[in-house]
GROMACS .gro file of N, CA and C in nm:
model
  546
    1MET      N    1  -9.180 -11.850  -2.130
    1MET     CA    2  -9.050 -11.778  -2.078
    1MET      C    3  -8.949 -11.892  -2.044
    2ASP      N    4  -8.866 -11.925  -2.150
    2ASP     CA    5  -8.780 -12.027  -2.147
    2ASP      C    6  -8.630 -11.987  -2.128
    3ASP      N    7  -8.597 -11.853  -2.158
    3ASP     CA    8  -8.458 -11.822  -2.145
    3ASP      C    9  -8.416 -11.787  -1.992
    4LYS      N   10  -8.342 -11.859  -1.946
    4LYS     CA   11  -8.295 -11.853  -1.802
    4LYS      C   12  -8.283 -11.707  -1.754
    5MET      N   13  -8.205 -11.630  -1.827
    5MET     CA   14  -8.173 -11.502  -1.792
    5MET      C   15  -8.306 -11.407  -1.786
    6GLU      N   16  -8.398 -11.430  -1.868
    6GLU     CA   17  -8.532 -11.359  -1.872
    6GLU      C   18  -8.589 -11.401  -1.735
    7VAL      N   19  -8.589 -11.530  -1.710
    7VAL     CA   20  -8.670 -11.581  -1.583
    7VAL      C   21  -8.596 -11.505  -1.461
    8LEU      N   22  -8.466 -11.502  -1.461
    8LEU     CA   23  -8.396 -11.451  -1.343
    8LEU      C   24  -8.436 -11.288  -1.336
    9LYS      N   25  -8.448 -11.221  -1.454
    9LYS     CA   26  -8.474 -11.089  -1.451
    9LYS      C   27  -8.606 -11.061  -1.382
   10GLU      N   28  -8.706 -11.154  -1.426
   10GLU     CA   29  -8.845 -11.141  -1.377
   10GLU      C   30  -8.854 -11.176  -1.237
   11ILE      N   31  -8.776 -11.259  -1.198
   11ILE     CA   32  -8.767 -11.293  -1.037
   11ILE      C   33  -8.721 -11.170  -0.976
   12ALA      N   34  -8.616 -11.108  -1.021
   12ALA     CA   35  -8.544 -10.999  -0.943
   12ALA      C   36  -8.651 -10.871  -0.953
   13GLU      N   37  -8.722 -10.851  -1.055
   13GLU     CA   38  -8.817 -10.757  -1.079
   13GLU      C   39  -8.929 -10.779  -0.966
   14ARG      N   40  -8.981 -10.890  -0.962
   14ARG     CA   41  -9.094 -10.921  -0.870
   14ARG      C   42  -9.041 -10.893  -0.727
   15GLU      N   43  -8.925 -10.968  -0.687
   15GLU     CA   44  -8.872 -10.954  -0.555
   15GLU      C   45  -8.851 -10.800  -0.527
   16TYR      N   46  -8.794 -10.725  -0.620
   16TYR     CA   47  -8.791 -10.580  -0.589
   16TYR      C   48  -8.911 -10.513  -0.555
   17ARG      N   49  -9.019 -10.540  -0.623
   17ARG     CA   50  -9.139 -10.476  -0.598
   17ARG      C   51  -9.188 -10.513  -0.455
   18PHE      N   52  -9.174 -10.637  -0.415
   18PHE     CA   53  -9.190 -10.681  -0.275
   18PHE      C   54  -9.112 -10.600  -0.175
   19PHE      N   55  -8.974 -10.592  -0.216
   19PHE     CA   56  -8.890 -10.526  -0.110
   19PHE      C   57  -8.924 -10.388  -0.098
   20GLU      N   58  -8.962 -10.317  -0.206
   20GLU     CA   59  -8.991 -10.184  -0.199
   20GLU      C   60  -9.085 -10.150  -0.097
   21ARG      N   61  -9.193 -10.248  -0.082
   21ARG     CA   62  -9.309 -10.236   0.020
   21ARG      C   63  -9.260 -10.228   0.154
   22LEU      N   64  -9.143 -10.279   0.185
   22LEU     CA   65  -9.094 -10.298   0.320
   22LEU      C   66  -9.032 -10.162   0.364
   23GLN      N   67  -9.012 -10.070   0.284
   23GLN     CA   68  -8.957  -9.947   0.318
   23GLN      C   69  -8.813  -9.970   0.381
   24PRO      N   70  -8.715 -10.025   0.305
   24PRO     CA   71  -8.596 -10.060   0.351
   24PRO      C   72  -8.510  -9.946   0.401
   25THR      N   73  -8.419  -9.960   0.501
   25THR     CA   74  -8.331  -9.839   0.545
   25THR      C   75  -8.189  -9.869   0.492
   26ASN      N   76  -8.145  -9.989   0.446
   26ASN     CA   77  -8.019 -10.001   0.407
   26ASN      C   78  -8.002  -9.940   0.259
   27SER      N   79  -7.918  -9.834   0.257
   27SER     CA   80  -7.914  -9.756   0.133
   27SER      C   81  -7.859  -9.838   0.011
   28GLU      N   82  -7.782  -9.933   0.041
   28GLU     CA   83  -7.714 -10.000  -0.069
   28GLU      C   84  -7.831 -10.096  -0.133
   29CYS      N   85  -7.903 -10.158  -0.055
   29CYS     CA   86  -8.014 -10.248  -0.093
   29CYS      C   87  -8.143 -10.163  -0.152
   30LYS      N   88  -8.134 -10.033  -0.121
   30LYS     CA   89  -8.246  -9.962  -0.186
   30LYS      C   90  -8.218  -9.939  -0.331
   31ARG      N   91  -8.089  -9.941  -0.363
   31ARG     CA   92  -8.055  -9.924  -0.510
   31ARG      C   93  -8.120 -10.035  -0.595
   32GLU      N   94  -8.213  -9.997  -0.677
   32GLU     CA   95  -8.271 -10.085  -0.759
   32GLU      C   96  -8.173 -10.188  -0.848
   33LYS      N   97  -8.088 -10.127  -0.916
   33LYS     CA   98  -8.005 -10.197  -0.992
   33LYS      C   99  -7.903 -10.280  -0.911
   34THR      N  100  -7.856 -10.247  -0.797
   34THR     CA  101  -7.781 -10.336  -0.699
   34THR      C  102  -7.858 -10.443  -0.653
   35PHE      N  103  -7.999 -10.422  -0.604
   35PHE     CA  104  -8.072 -10.529  -0.545
   35PHE      C  105  -8.091 -10.644  -0.658
   36LYS      N  106  -8.131 -10.594  -0.793
   36LYS     CA  107  -8.154 -10.692  -0.896
   36LYS      C  108  -8.028 -10.762  -0.919
   37PHE      N  109  -7.911 -10.707  -0.940
   37PHE     CA  110  -7.800 -10.764  -0.968
   37PHE      C  111  -7.758 -10.875  -0.853
   38MET      N  112  -7.773 -10.858  -0.747
   38MET     CA  113  -7.754 -10.944  -0.640
   38MET      C  114  -7.851 -11.059  -0.632
   39ARG      N  115  -7.969 -11.034  -0.664
   39ARG     CA  116  -8.067 -11.152  -0.659
   39ARG      C  117  -8.044 -11.246  -0.783
   40ILE      N  118  -8.012 -11.179  -0.905
   40ILE     CA  119  -7.970 -11.254  -1.014
   40ILE      C  120  -7.858 -11.342  -0.987
   41SER      N  121  -7.761 -11.293  -0.929
   41SER     CA  122  -7.623 -11.353  -0.906
   41SER      C  123  -7.657 -11.477  -0.808
   42ARG      N  124  -7.741 -11.445  -0.704
   42ARG     CA  125  -7.782 -11.540  -0.608
   42ARG      C  126  -7.842 -11.666  -0.673
   43PHE      N  127  -7.934 -11.649  -0.769
   43PHE     CA  128  -7.994 -11.766  -0.831
   43PHE      C  129  -7.945 -11.821  -0.962
   44TYR      N  130  -7.841 -11.749  -1.007
   44TYR     CA  131  -7.779 -11.791  -1.142
   44TYR      C  132  -7.745 -11.930  -1.147
   45PRO      N  133  -7.676 -12.006  -1.058
   45PRO     CA  134  -7.649 -12.143  -1.076
   45PRO      C  135  -7.747 -12.232  -1.084
   46TYR      N  136  -7.875 -12.204  -1.045
   46TYR     CA  137  -7.986 -12.293  -1.029
   46TYR      C  138  -8.053 -12.322  -1.159
   47SER      N  139  -8.103 -12.441  -1.172
   47SER     CA  140  -8.172 -12.489  -1.296
   47SER      C  141  -8.306 -12.388  -1.335
   48LEU      N  142  -8.315 -12.401  -1.467
   48LEU     CA  143  -8.440 -12.322  -1.517
   48LEU      C  144  -8.568 -12.364  -1.458
   49GLU      N  145  -8.574 -12.491  -1.441
   49GLU     CA  146  -8.699 -12.559  -1.376
   49GLU      C  147  -8.722 -12.499  -1.239
   50THR      N  148  -8.607 -12.495  -1.159
   50THR     CA  149  -8.625 -12.454  -1.027
   50THR      C  150  -8.671 -12.299  -1.011
   51MET      N  151  -8.601 -12.223  -1.119
   51MET     CA  152  -8.636 -12.090  -1.120
   51MET      C  153  -8.768 -12.052  -1.166
   52LEU      N  154  -8.830 -12.129  -1.263
   52LEU     CA  155  -8.971 -12.125  -1.314
   52LEU      C  156  -9.062 -12.157  -1.191
   53SER      N  157  -9.023 -12.257  -1.114
   53SER     CA  158  -9.100 -12.280  -1.000
   53SER      C  159  -9.110 -12.169  -0.902
   54TYR      N  160  -8.993 -12.116  -0.877
   54TYR     CA  161  -8.992 -12.010  -0.797
   54TYR      C  162  -9.049 -11.870  -0.836
   55LEU      N  163  -9.051 -11.855  -0.960
   55LEU     CA  164  -9.123 -11.736  -1.023
   55LEU      C  165  -9.261 -11.765  -1.005
   56ASN      N  166  -9.317 -11.884  -1.017
   56ASN     CA  167  -9.453 -11.912  -0.984
   56ASN      C  168  -9.485 -11.900  -0.847
   57ASP      N  169  -9.403 -11.934  -0.758
   57ASP     CA  170  -9.423 -11.894  -0.618
   57ASP      C  171  -9.462 -11.741  -0.595
   58LEU      N  172  -9.376 -11.654  -0.662
   58LEU     CA  173  -9.378 -11.514  -0.638
   58LEU      C  174  -9.507 -11.471  -0.689
   59ILE      N  175  -9.550 -11.513  -0.810
   59ILE     CA  176  -9.679 -11.481  -0.879
   59ILE      C  177  -9.790 -11.514  -0.782
   60GLU      N  178  -9.793 -11.645  -0.742
   60GLU     CA  179  -9.891 -11.690  -0.639
   60GLU      C  180  -9.901 -11.599  -0.504
   61ALA      N  181  -9.783 -11.566  -0.455
   61ALA     CA  182  -9.778 -11.482  -0.340
   61ALA      C  183  -9.845 -11.345  -0.368
   62GLU      N  184  -9.820 -11.292  -0.479
   62GLU     CA  185  -9.872 -11.157  -0.513
   62GLU      C  186 -10.022 -11.171  -0.524
   63LYS      N  187 -10.081 -11.284  -0.581
   63LYS     CA  188 -10.214 -11.312  -0.605
   63LYS      C  189 -10.289 -11.317  -0.470
   64GLU      N  190 -10.210 -11.382  -0.372
   64GLU     CA  191 -10.262 -11.412  -0.234
   64GLU      C  192 -10.252 -11.299  -0.144
   65GLY      N  193 -10.194 -11.196  -0.192
   65GLY     CA  194 -10.163 -11.076  -0.099
   65GLY      C  195 -10.049 -11.090  -0.006
   66ARG      N  196  -9.964 -11.186  -0.032
   66ARG     CA  197  -9.862 -11.206   0.065
   66ARG      C  198  -9.732 -11.140   0.003
   67ASN      N  199  -9.631 -11.105   0.101
   67ASN     CA  200  -9.498 -11.061   0.071
   67ASN      C  201  -9.383 -11.151   0.112
   68PRO      N  202  -9.338 -11.234   0.030
   68PRO     CA  203  -9.237 -11.328   0.076
   68PRO      C  204  -9.125 -11.269   0.134
   69LEU      N  205  -9.079 -11.142   0.098
   69LEU     CA  206  -8.963 -11.061   0.152
   69LEU      C  207  -8.995 -11.031   0.297
   70TYR      N  208  -9.110 -10.988   0.308
   70TYR     CA  209  -9.166 -10.959   0.438
   70TYR      C  210  -9.151 -11.092   0.545
   71GLU      N  211  -9.212 -11.195   0.483
   71GLU     CA  212  -9.199 -11.325   0.555
   71GLU      C  213  -9.069 -11.374   0.581
   72LYS      N  214  -8.981 -11.341   0.497
   72LYS     CA  215  -8.831 -11.384   0.507
   72LYS      C  216  -8.769 -11.316   0.627
   73TYR      N  217  -8.791 -11.180   0.634
   73TYR     CA  218  -8.726 -11.101   0.746
   73TYR      C  219  -8.805 -11.112   0.868
   74ALA      N  220  -8.924 -11.140   0.871
   74ALA     CA  221  -9.015 -11.184   0.992
   74ALA      C  222  -8.954 -11.310   1.050
   75CYS      N  223  -8.920 -11.400   0.967
   75CYS     CA  224  -8.865 -11.536   1.014
   75CYS      C  225  -8.722 -11.494   1.079
   76MET      N  226  -8.646 -11.415   1.009
   76MET     CA  227  -8.511 -11.402   1.064
   76MET      C  228  -8.517 -11.327   1.207
   77GLU      N  229  -8.625 -11.244   1.213
   77GLU     CA  230  -8.630 -11.172   1.345
   77GLU      C  231  -8.711 -11.263   1.449
   78GLY      N  232  -8.751 -11.387   1.402
   78GLY     CA  233  -8.813 -11.485   1.499
   78GLY      C  234  -8.968 -11.455   1.517
   79ARG      N  235  -9.031 -11.379   1.415
   79ARG     CA  236  -9.166 -11.355   1.436
   79ARG      C  237  -9.263 -11.443   1.362
   80LEU      N  238  -9.192 -11.517   1.265
   80LEU     CA  239  -9.246 -11.622   1.204
   80LEU      C  240  -9.184 -11.758   1.208
   81GLU      N  241  -9.229 -11.860   1.218
   81GLU     CA  242  -9.160 -12.002   1.226
   81GLU      C  243  -9.154 -12.055   1.089
   82ILE      N  244  -9.040 -12.139   1.069
   82ILE     CA  245  -9.044 -12.203   0.926
   82ILE      C  246  -9.152 -12.320   0.948
   83PRO      N  247  -9.221 -12.321   0.843
   83PRO     CA  248  -9.348 -12.427   0.840
   83PRO      C  249  -9.284 -12.565   0.859
   84GLU      N  250  -9.364 -12.653   0.929
   84GLU     CA  251  -9.317 -12.785   0.965
   84GLU      C  252  -9.289 -12.863   0.836
   85ASP      N  253  -9.382 -12.853   0.736
   85ASP     CA  254  -9.370 -12.936   0.608
   85ASP      C  255  -9.246 -12.905   0.527
   86LYS      N  256  -9.188 -12.789   0.575
   86LYS     CA  257  -9.064 -12.752   0.491
   86LYS      C  258  -8.927 -12.768   0.556
   87ARG      N  259  -8.943 -12.801   0.687
   87ARG     CA  260  -8.811 -12.809   0.756
   87ARG      C  261  -8.710 -12.901   0.721
   88GLY      N  262  -8.746 -13.028   0.685
   88GLY     CA  263  -8.661 -13.131   0.649
   88GLY      C  264  -8.599 -13.090   0.517
   89LEU      N  265  -8.658 -13.043   0.419
   89LEU     CA  266  -8.617 -13.005   0.290
   89LEU      C  267  -8.505 -12.889   0.311
   90ILE      N  268  -8.550 -12.792   0.386
   90ILE     CA  269  -8.453 -12.675   0.417
   90ILE      C  270  -8.329 -12.716   0.487
   91GLU      N  271  -8.337 -12.805   0.594
   91GLU     CA  272  -8.229 -12.845   0.665
   91GLU      C  273  -8.118 -12.904   0.578
   92ARG      N  274  -8.179 -12.995   0.489
   92ARG     CA  275  -8.078 -13.067   0.386
   92ARG      C  276  -8.020 -12.951   0.296
   93ILE      N  277  -8.084 -12.881   0.250
   93ILE     CA  278  -8.036 -12.762   0.158
   93ILE      C  279  -7.935 -12.686   0.244
   94VAL      N  280  -7.967 -12.631   0.360
   94VAL     CA  281  -7.868 -12.543   0.424
   94VAL      C  282  -7.749 -12.619   0.463
   95GLN      N  283  -7.762 -12.744   0.492
   95GLN     CA  284  -7.637 -12.819   0.530
   95GLN      C  285  -7.535 -12.827   0.408
   96ILE      N  286  -7.590 -12.851   0.298
   96ILE     CA  287  -7.504 -12.860   0.180
   96ILE      C  288  -7.456 -12.708   0.146
   97GLU      N  289  -7.542 -12.612   0.145
   97GLU     CA  290  -7.485 -12.480   0.113
   97GLU      C  291  -7.389 -12.433   0.222
   98LYS      N  292  -7.397 -12.460   0.346
   98LYS     CA  293  -7.313 -12.422   0.457
   98LYS      C  294  -7.192 -12.489   0.421
   99SER      N  295  -7.176 -12.605   0.380
   99SER     CA  296  -7.057 -12.672   0.349
   99SER      C  297  -6.972 -12.612   0.226
  100TRP      N  298  -7.059 -12.555   0.138
  100TRP     CA  299  -6.989 -12.487   0.026
  100TRP      C  300  -6.937 -12.352   0.071
  101ILE      N  301  -7.008 -12.275   0.157
  101ILE     CA  302  -6.951 -12.151   0.204
  101ILE      C  303  -6.832 -12.173   0.289
  102GLU      N  304  -6.831 -12.275   0.369
  102GLU     CA  305  -6.716 -12.304   0.450
  102GLU      C  306  -6.601 -12.342   0.368
  103GLU      N  307  -6.613 -12.423   0.265
  103GLU     CA  308  -6.502 -12.456   0.177
  103GLU      C  309  -6.448 -12.328   0.110
  104LEU      N  310  -6.534 -12.238   0.064
  104LEU     CA  311  -6.488 -12.110  -0.002
  104LEU      C  312  -6.424 -12.020   0.102
  105HIS      N  313  -6.475 -12.009   0.211
  105HIS     CA  314  -6.413 -11.931   0.321
  105HIS      C  315  -6.272 -11.971   0.356
  106GLY      N  316  -6.256 -12.108   0.349
  106GLY     CA  317  -6.123 -12.165   0.390
  106GLY      C  318  -6.027 -12.113   0.265
  107LYS      N  319  -6.065 -12.118   0.146
  107LYS     CA  320  -5.981 -12.080   0.037
  107LYS      C  321  -5.954 -11.913   0.018
  108TYR      N  322  -6.076 -11.862   0.047
  108TYR     CA  323  -6.079 -11.713   0.027
  108TYR      C  324  -6.124 -11.629   0.134
  109PRO      N  325  -6.055 -11.635   0.248
  109PRO     CA  326  -6.111 -11.584   0.372
  109PRO      C  327  -6.148 -11.429   0.378
  110HIS      N  328  -6.070 -11.338   0.288
  110HIS     CA  329  -6.115 -11.203   0.289
  110HIS      C  330  -6.219 -11.191   0.178
  111ALA      N  331  -6.241 -11.264   0.079
  111ALA     CA  332  -6.337 -11.233  -0.028
  111ALA      C  333  -6.473 -11.293   0.006
  112ILE      N  334  -6.483 -11.419   0.074
  112ILE     CA  335  -6.609 -11.479   0.101
  112ILE      C  336  -6.622 -11.484   0.252
  113GLU      N  337  -6.714 -11.437   0.300
  113GLU     CA  338  -6.761 -11.438   0.443
  113GLU      C  339  -6.835 -11.559   0.486
  114ASN      N  340  -6.824 -11.608   0.599
  114ASN     CA  341  -6.877 -11.704   0.661
  114ASN      C  342  -6.945 -11.661   0.790
  115LYS      N  343  -7.040 -11.596   0.791
  115LYS     CA  344  -7.109 -11.533   0.920
  115LYS      C  345  -7.203 -11.640   0.959
  116PRO      N  346  -7.224 -11.648   1.106
  116PRO     CA  347  -7.316 -11.751   1.151
  116PRO      C  348  -7.470 -11.719   1.093
  117GLU      N  349  -7.508 -11.600   1.084
  117GLU     CA  350  -7.633 -11.560   1.026
  117GLU      C  351  -7.665 -11.611   0.893
  118PHE      N  352  -7.563 -11.663   0.819
  118PHE     CA  353  -7.589 -11.716   0.681
  118PHE      C  354  -7.693 -11.818   0.684
  119GLN      N  355  -7.677 -11.921   0.774
  119GLN     CA  356  -7.769 -12.027   0.775
  119GLN      C  357  -7.918 -11.978   0.807
  120ARG      N  358  -7.923 -11.904   0.916
  120ARG     CA  359  -8.075 -11.846   0.925
  120ARG      C  360  -8.116 -11.777   0.815
  121TYR      N  361  -8.041 -11.695   0.757
  121TYR     CA  362  -8.102 -11.612   0.638
  121TYR      C  363  -8.139 -11.700   0.532
  122LEU      N  364  -8.040 -11.808   0.500
  122LEU     CA  365  -8.089 -11.898   0.389
  122LEU      C  366  -8.219 -11.981   0.429
  123ALA      N  367  -8.215 -12.028   0.555
  123ALA     CA  368  -8.338 -12.104   0.590
  123ALA      C  369  -8.464 -12.031   0.590
  124CYS      N  370  -8.455 -11.896   0.630
  124CYS     CA  371  -8.575 -11.810   0.613
  124CYS      C  372  -8.616 -11.777   0.473
  125GLU      N  373  -8.524 -11.756   0.392
  125GLU     CA  374  -8.557 -11.736   0.262
  125GLU      C  375  -8.623 -11.847   0.194
  126LEU      N  376  -8.555 -11.983   0.220
  126LEU     CA  377  -8.622 -12.092   0.174
  126LEU      C  378  -8.750 -12.120   0.217
  127SER      N  379  -8.794 -12.076   0.334
  127SER     CA  380  -8.924 -12.096   0.406
  127SER      C  381  -9.021 -12.045   0.320
  128THR      N  382  -8.991 -11.938   0.240
  128THR     CA  383  -9.100 -11.870   0.153
  128THR      C  384  -9.127 -11.935   0.018
  129PHE      N  385  -9.040 -12.040  -0.004
  129PHE     CA  386  -9.054 -12.119  -0.127
  129PHE      C  387  -9.170 -12.221  -0.099
  130SER      N  388  -9.232 -12.251  -0.208
  130SER     CA  389  -9.326 -12.370  -0.197
  130SER      C  390  -9.253 -12.502  -0.186
  131VAL      N  391  -9.317 -12.611  -0.136
  131VAL     CA  392  -9.269 -12.734  -0.116
  131VAL      C  393  -9.220 -12.790  -0.263
  132GLN      N  394  -9.301 -12.760  -0.374
  132GLN     CA  395  -9.241 -12.798  -0.499
  132GLN      C  396  -9.115 -12.726  -0.540
  133THR      N  397  -9.094 -12.603  -0.511
  133THR     CA  398  -8.971 -12.532  -0.534
  133THR      C  399  -8.878 -12.589  -0.453
  134LEU      N  400  -8.877 -12.627  -0.341
  134LEU     CA  401  -8.778 -12.665  -0.242
  134LEU      C  402  -8.738 -12.794  -0.294
  135GLU      N  403  -8.830 -12.888  -0.343
  135GLU     CA  404  -8.777 -13.013  -0.385
  135GLU      C  405  -8.690 -12.996  -0.512
  136ARG      N  406  -8.731 -12.902  -0.599
  136ARG     CA  407  -8.647 -12.891  -0.718
  136ARG      C  408  -8.500 -12.817  -0.662
  137TYR      N  409  -8.507 -12.735  -0.584
  137TYR     CA  410  -8.404 -12.671  -0.525
  137TYR      C  411  -8.293 -12.773  -0.472
  138LEU      N  412  -8.349 -12.856  -0.378
  138LEU     CA  413  -8.280 -12.965  -0.327
  138LEU      C  414  -8.225 -13.060  -0.433
  139GLU      N  415  -8.286 -13.084  -0.543
  139GLU     CA  416  -8.248 -13.168  -0.645
  139GLU      C  417  -8.118 -13.099  -0.710
  140ASP      N  418  -8.123 -12.976  -0.731
  140ASP     CA  419  -8.017 -12.892  -0.786
  140ASP      C  420  -7.891 -12.906  -0.697
  141VAL      N  421  -7.903 -12.887  -0.567
  141VAL     CA  422  -7.778 -12.879  -0.477
  141VAL      C  423  -7.744 -13.032  -0.464
  142GLU      N  424  -7.824 -13.123  -0.447
  142GLU     CA  425  -7.770 -13.267  -0.444
  142GLU      C  426  -7.698 -13.308  -0.566
  143ARG      N  427  -7.759 -13.275  -0.684
  143ARG     CA  428  -7.687 -13.311  -0.814
  143ARG      C  429  -7.550 -13.234  -0.808
  144ALA      N  430  -7.543 -13.113  -0.790
  144ALA     CA  431  -7.421 -13.041  -0.783
  144ALA      C  432  -7.331 -13.113  -0.701
  145LYS      N  433  -7.360 -13.145  -0.573
  145LYS     CA  434  -7.281 -13.198  -0.479
  145LYS      C  435  -7.218 -13.339  -0.533
  146GLU      N  436  -7.315 -13.411  -0.577
  146GLU     CA  437  -7.271 -13.551  -0.640
  146GLU      C  438  -7.168 -13.529  -0.758
  147ALA      N  439  -7.182 -13.435  -0.826
  147ALA     CA  440  -7.083 -13.394  -0.950
  147ALA      C  441  -6.968 -13.328  -0.880
  148GLY      N  442  -6.960 -13.300  -0.761
  148GLY     CA  443  -6.831 -13.225  -0.710
  148GLY      C  444  -6.834 -13.082  -0.745
  149LYS      N  445  -6.952 -13.023  -0.766
  149LYS     CA  446  -6.969 -12.883  -0.794
  149LYS      C  447  -7.003 -12.808  -0.676
  150ASN      N  448  -6.979 -12.685  -0.668
  150ASN     CA  449  -7.018 -12.597  -0.550
  150ASN      C  450  -7.097 -12.472  -0.612
  151LEU      N  451  -7.234 -12.478  -0.598
  151LEU     CA  452  -7.313 -12.372  -0.653
  151LEU      C  453  -7.290 -12.225  -0.593
  152ALA      N  454  -7.239 -12.229  -0.478
  152ALA     CA  455  -7.198 -12.093  -0.420
  152ALA      C  456  -7.082 -12.035  -0.491
  153LEU      N  457  -6.986 -12.133  -0.522
  153LEU     CA  458  -6.876 -12.088  -0.608
  153LEU      C  459  -6.920 -12.028  -0.731
  154GLU      N  460  -7.015 -12.095  -0.816
  154GLU     CA  461  -7.052 -12.048  -0.931
  154GLU      C  462  -7.130 -11.920  -0.927
  155SER      N  463  -7.212 -11.907  -0.812
  155SER     CA  464  -7.278 -11.772  -0.781
  155SER      C  465  -7.161 -11.659  -0.769
  156TYR      N  466  -7.063 -11.685  -0.684
  156TYR     CA  467  -6.962 -11.584  -0.661
  156TYR      C  468  -6.881 -11.548  -0.792
  157LEU      N  469  -6.851 -11.650  -0.876
  157LEU     CA  470  -6.780 -11.636  -1.004
  157LEU      C  471  -6.863 -11.555  -1.096
  158TYR      N  472  -6.994 -11.590  -1.094
  158TYR     CA  473  -7.090 -11.480  -1.183
  158TYR      C  474  -7.075 -11.343  -1.137
  159THR      N  475  -7.091 -11.339  -1.007
  159THR     CA  476  -7.106 -11.199  -0.951
  159THR      C  477  -6.978 -11.126  -0.980
  160PHE      N  478  -6.857 -11.180  -0.945
  160PHE     CA  479  -6.734 -11.108  -0.956
  160PHE      C  480  -6.687 -11.087  -1.098
  161SER      N  481  -6.726 -11.192  -1.180
  161SER     CA  482  -6.689 -11.167  -1.323
  161SER      C  483  -6.772 -11.040  -1.383
  162ARG      N  484  -6.890 -11.022  -1.333
  162ARG     CA  485  -6.971 -10.908  -1.387
  162ARG      C  486  -6.917 -10.780  -1.329
  163LEU      N  487  -6.841 -10.786  -1.208
  163LEU     CA  488  -6.778 -10.662  -1.158
  163LEU      C  489  -6.638 -10.646  -1.203
  164GLY      N  490  -6.601 -10.717  -1.308
  164GLY     CA  491  -6.469 -10.699  -1.366
  164GLY      C  492  -6.352 -10.782  -1.310
  165TYR      N  493  -6.369 -10.883  -1.220
  165TYR     CA  494  -6.254 -10.952  -1.176
  165TYR      C  495  -6.254 -11.077  -1.270
  166SER      N  496  -6.133 -11.110  -1.286
  166SER     CA  497  -6.106 -11.254  -1.372
  166SER      C  498  -6.110 -11.371  -1.284
  167SER      N  499  -6.090 -11.365  -1.154
  167SER     CA  500  -6.091 -11.494  -1.076
  167SER      C  501  -6.134 -11.450  -0.912
  168LEU      N  502  -6.164 -11.560  -0.849
  168LEU     CA  503  -6.174 -11.534  -0.710
  168LEU      C  504  -6.042 -11.491  -0.641
  169GLU      N  505  -5.925 -11.546  -0.693
  169GLU     CA  506  -5.796 -11.509  -0.656
  169GLU      C  507  -5.776 -11.370  -0.654
  170ASP      N  508  -5.817 -11.308  -0.770
  170ASP     CA  509  -5.799 -11.160  -0.780
  170ASP      C  510  -5.892 -11.078  -0.669
  171VAL      N  511  -6.005 -11.132  -0.656
  171VAL     CA  512  -6.096 -11.087  -0.555
  171VAL      C  513  -6.017 -11.086  -0.415
  172GLU      N  514  -5.977 -11.202  -0.380
  172GLU     CA  515  -5.910 -11.236  -0.243
  172GLU      C  516  -5.793 -11.134  -0.235
  173GLU      N  517  -5.723 -11.129  -0.321
  173GLU     CA  518  -5.599 -11.049  -0.321
  173GLU      C  519  -5.627 -10.891  -0.282
  174LYS      N  520  -5.731 -10.853  -0.369
  174LYS     CA  521  -5.789 -10.702  -0.341
  174LYS      C  522  -5.846 -10.683  -0.199
  175PHE      N  523  -5.909 -10.780  -0.164
  175PHE     CA  524  -5.967 -10.782  -0.028
  175PHE      C  525  -5.871 -10.787   0.081
  176LYS      N  526  -5.780 -10.878   0.067
  176LYS     CA  527  -5.664 -10.901   0.146
  176LYS      C  528  -5.588 -10.771   0.173
  177LYS      N  529  -5.555 -10.700   0.069
  177LYS     CA  530  -5.478 -10.572   0.066
  177LYS      C  531  -5.577 -10.446   0.132
  178ARG      N  532  -5.699 -10.460   0.104
  178ARG     CA  533  -5.781 -10.362   0.172
  178ARG      C  534  -5.783 -10.377   0.325
  179THR      N  535  -5.787 -10.509   0.371
  179THR     CA  536  -5.787 -10.546   0.513
  179THR      C  537  -5.657 -10.500   0.579
  180LEU      N  538  -5.545 -10.518   0.518
  180LEU     CA  539  -5.409 -10.497   0.565
  180LEU      C  540  -5.391 -10.333   0.580
  181GLN      N  541  -5.463 -10.263   0.495
  181GLN     CA  542  -5.458 -10.114   0.495
  181GLN      C  543  -5.534 -10.046   0.607
  182LYS      N  544  -5.628 -10.122   0.659
  182LYS     CA  545  -5.704 -10.066   0.769
  182LYS      C  546  -5.646 -10.064   0.903
   0.00000   0.00000   0.00000
């Protein structure tokens, strides 16, 4: 499986199967198509190598009878700790991604949220990845940062282009008008 989009679809499919087992109450997330679209968008900017590694993590979790999505939400609720051997990698990734979100929120405050729980969510999600996947993920974010790229921007551009927007400026304008109408 070498085509990146096929790998992303397989990841989204496997994650959705794990997610269904949680019996979610959020009606938007329960929509399979929406869930899969958001997960593909989330991972779209990352390398094929990183995504293949993460796909392998999901396959291994299933073989072991684990549910990584349950683990992520249990971590967010404070019922599971981030494993010690992953903390350093996760902290480095979160710092870079936090700076990207802050930059985007500064430019597009209506379109891009910068909620405090973003860091916790990201850290808990990353805690379900293997060390090998985290190392590859960190390589992706560090390489992007060194090249002056913002992978969060790439993810949002992918998402909004699929929703029919031509730019983040268009999204910002629409969300700004919606805010003013409230």
